[in-house]
């Protein structure tokens, strides 16, 4: 099943912000209190995170949730 473009774009934005900080997926997952494989799925667009997870990702990255969308 193809990845929806909006999820791919969201994942790309999360990856961009994570890599700007020099964090591995494992480092980032730890900071967001998530499993590394879940973070990987978000970045690839195969996961559809809830609003609570989006908020957690934004907090870990130190940005408003709107910056991820």
PDB file of C-alpha atoms in Angstrom:
ATOM      1  CA  UNK A   1       0.000   0.000   0.000  1.00  0.00           C
ATOM      2  CA  UNK A   2       1.485   3.391  -0.959  1.00  0.00           C
ATOM      3  CA  UNK A   3       2.341   5.887   1.763  1.00  0.00           C
ATOM      4  CA  UNK A   4      -0.066   8.862   1.796  1.00  0.00           C
ATOM      5  CA  UNK A   5       1.720  12.080   0.855  1.00  0.00           C
ATOM      6  CA  UNK A   6       0.683  13.911   4.028  1.00  0.00           C
ATOM      7  CA  UNK A   7       2.216  11.203   6.230  1.00  0.00           C
ATOM      8  CA  UNK A   8       5.380  11.147   4.120  1.00  0.00           C
ATOM      9  CA  UNK A   9       5.674  14.943   4.454  1.00  0.00           C
ATOM     10  CA  UNK A  10       5.118  14.775   8.221  1.00  0.00           C
ATOM     11  CA  UNK A  11       7.751  12.067   8.582  1.00  0.00           C
ATOM     12  CA  UNK A  12      10.222  14.010   6.462  1.00  0.00           C
ATOM     13  CA  UNK A  13       9.738  17.072   8.681  1.00  0.00           C
ATOM     14  CA  UNK A  14      10.306  15.057  11.854  1.00  0.00           C
ATOM     15  CA  UNK A  15      13.450  13.500  10.325  1.00  0.00           C
ATOM     16  CA  UNK A  16      14.709  16.930   9.235  1.00  0.00           C
ATOM     17  CA  UNK A  17      14.355  18.409  12.722  1.00  0.00           C
ATOM     18  CA  UNK A  18      15.863  15.317  14.345  1.00  0.00           C
ATOM     19  CA  UNK A  19      18.912  15.220  12.078  1.00  0.00           C
ATOM     20  CA  UNK A  20      19.484  18.976  12.480  1.00  0.00           C
ATOM     21  CA  UNK A  21      20.033  18.245  16.143  1.00  0.00           C
ATOM     22  CA  UNK A  22      22.445  15.424  15.348  1.00  0.00           C
ATOM     23  CA  UNK A  23      20.262  12.828  17.054  1.00  0.00           C
ATOM     24  CA  UNK A  24      19.960   9.220  15.997  1.00  0.00           C
ATOM     25  CA  UNK A  25      16.486   7.707  15.880  1.00  0.00           C
ATOM     26  CA  UNK A  26      17.361   5.907  19.106  1.00  0.00           C
ATOM     27  CA  UNK A  27      18.390   9.156  20.854  1.00  0.00           C
ATOM     28  CA  UNK A  28      15.233  10.877  19.682  1.00  0.00           C
ATOM     29  CA  UNK A  29      12.990   7.961  20.641  1.00  0.00           C
ATOM     30  CA  UNK A  30      14.474   7.992  24.127  1.00  0.00           C
ATOM     31  CA  UNK A  31      13.861  11.736  24.486  1.00  0.00           C
ATOM     32  CA  UNK A  32      10.252  11.309  23.308  1.00  0.00           C
ATOM     33  CA  UNK A  33       9.735   8.163  25.404  1.00  0.00           C
ATOM     34  CA  UNK A  34       8.876   6.114  22.306  1.00  0.00           C
ATOM     35  CA  UNK A  35      10.226   2.940  20.746  1.00  0.00           C
ATOM     36  CA  UNK A  36      12.840   3.477  18.032  1.00  0.00           C
ATOM     37  CA  UNK A  37      10.897   1.328  15.572  1.00  0.00           C
ATOM     38  CA  UNK A  38       7.832   3.536  16.096  1.00  0.00           C
ATOM     39  CA  UNK A  39       9.898   6.653  15.341  1.00  0.00           C
ATOM     40  CA  UNK A  40      11.217   4.915  12.225  1.00  0.00           C
ATOM     41  CA  UNK A  41       7.658   4.194  11.107  1.00  0.00           C
ATOM     42  CA  UNK A  42       6.663   7.824  11.617  1.00  0.00           C
ATOM     43  CA  UNK A  43       9.625   9.043   9.585  1.00  0.00           C
ATOM     44  CA  UNK A  44       8.844   6.586   6.768  1.00  0.00           C
ATOM     45  CA  UNK A  45       5.164   7.559   6.798  1.00  0.00           C
ATOM     46  CA  UNK A  46       3.958   4.068   7.638  1.00  0.00           C
ATOM     47  CA  UNK A  47       2.682   5.101  11.074  1.00  0.00           C
ATOM     48  CA  UNK A  48      -0.207   7.483  11.642  1.00  0.00           C
ATOM     49  CA  UNK A  49       0.615   9.187  14.968  1.00  0.00           C
ATOM     50  CA  UNK A  50      -2.105  10.477  17.250  1.00  0.00           C
ATOM     51  CA  UNK A  51      -2.280  14.064  18.419  1.00  0.00           C
ATOM     52  CA  UNK A  52      -0.784  12.979  21.751  1.00  0.00           C
ATOM     53  CA  UNK A  53       2.234  11.461  19.969  1.00  0.00           C
ATOM     54  CA  UNK A  54       2.625  14.563  17.770  1.00  0.00           C
ATOM     55  CA  UNK A  55       2.680  16.658  20.943  1.00  0.00           C
ATOM     56  CA  UNK A  56       5.292  14.339  22.485  1.00  0.00           C
ATOM     57  CA  UNK A  57       7.471  14.529  19.363  1.00  0.00           C
ATOM     58  CA  UNK A  58       7.247  18.327  19.336  1.00  0.00           C
ATOM     59  CA  UNK A  59       8.179  18.564  23.016  1.00  0.00           C
ATOM     60  CA  UNK A  60      11.194  16.328  22.511  1.00  0.00           C
ATOM     61  CA  UNK A  61      12.293  18.485  19.570  1.00  0.00           C
ATOM     62  CA  UNK A  62      11.619  21.729  21.468  1.00  0.00           C
ATOM     63  CA  UNK A  63       9.244  23.104  18.829  1.00  0.00           C
ATOM     64  CA  UNK A  64       5.518  23.879  18.726  1.00  0.00           C
ATOM     65  CA  UNK A  65       3.435  21.004  17.334  1.00  0.00           C
ATOM     66  CA  UNK A  66       2.406  23.291  14.462  1.00  0.00           C
ATOM     67  CA  UNK A  67       6.037  23.259  13.250  1.00  0.00           C
ATOM     68  CA  UNK A  68       5.668  19.559  12.484  1.00  0.00           C
ATOM     69  CA  UNK A  69       2.575  19.985  10.328  1.00  0.00           C
TER      70      UNK A  69
END
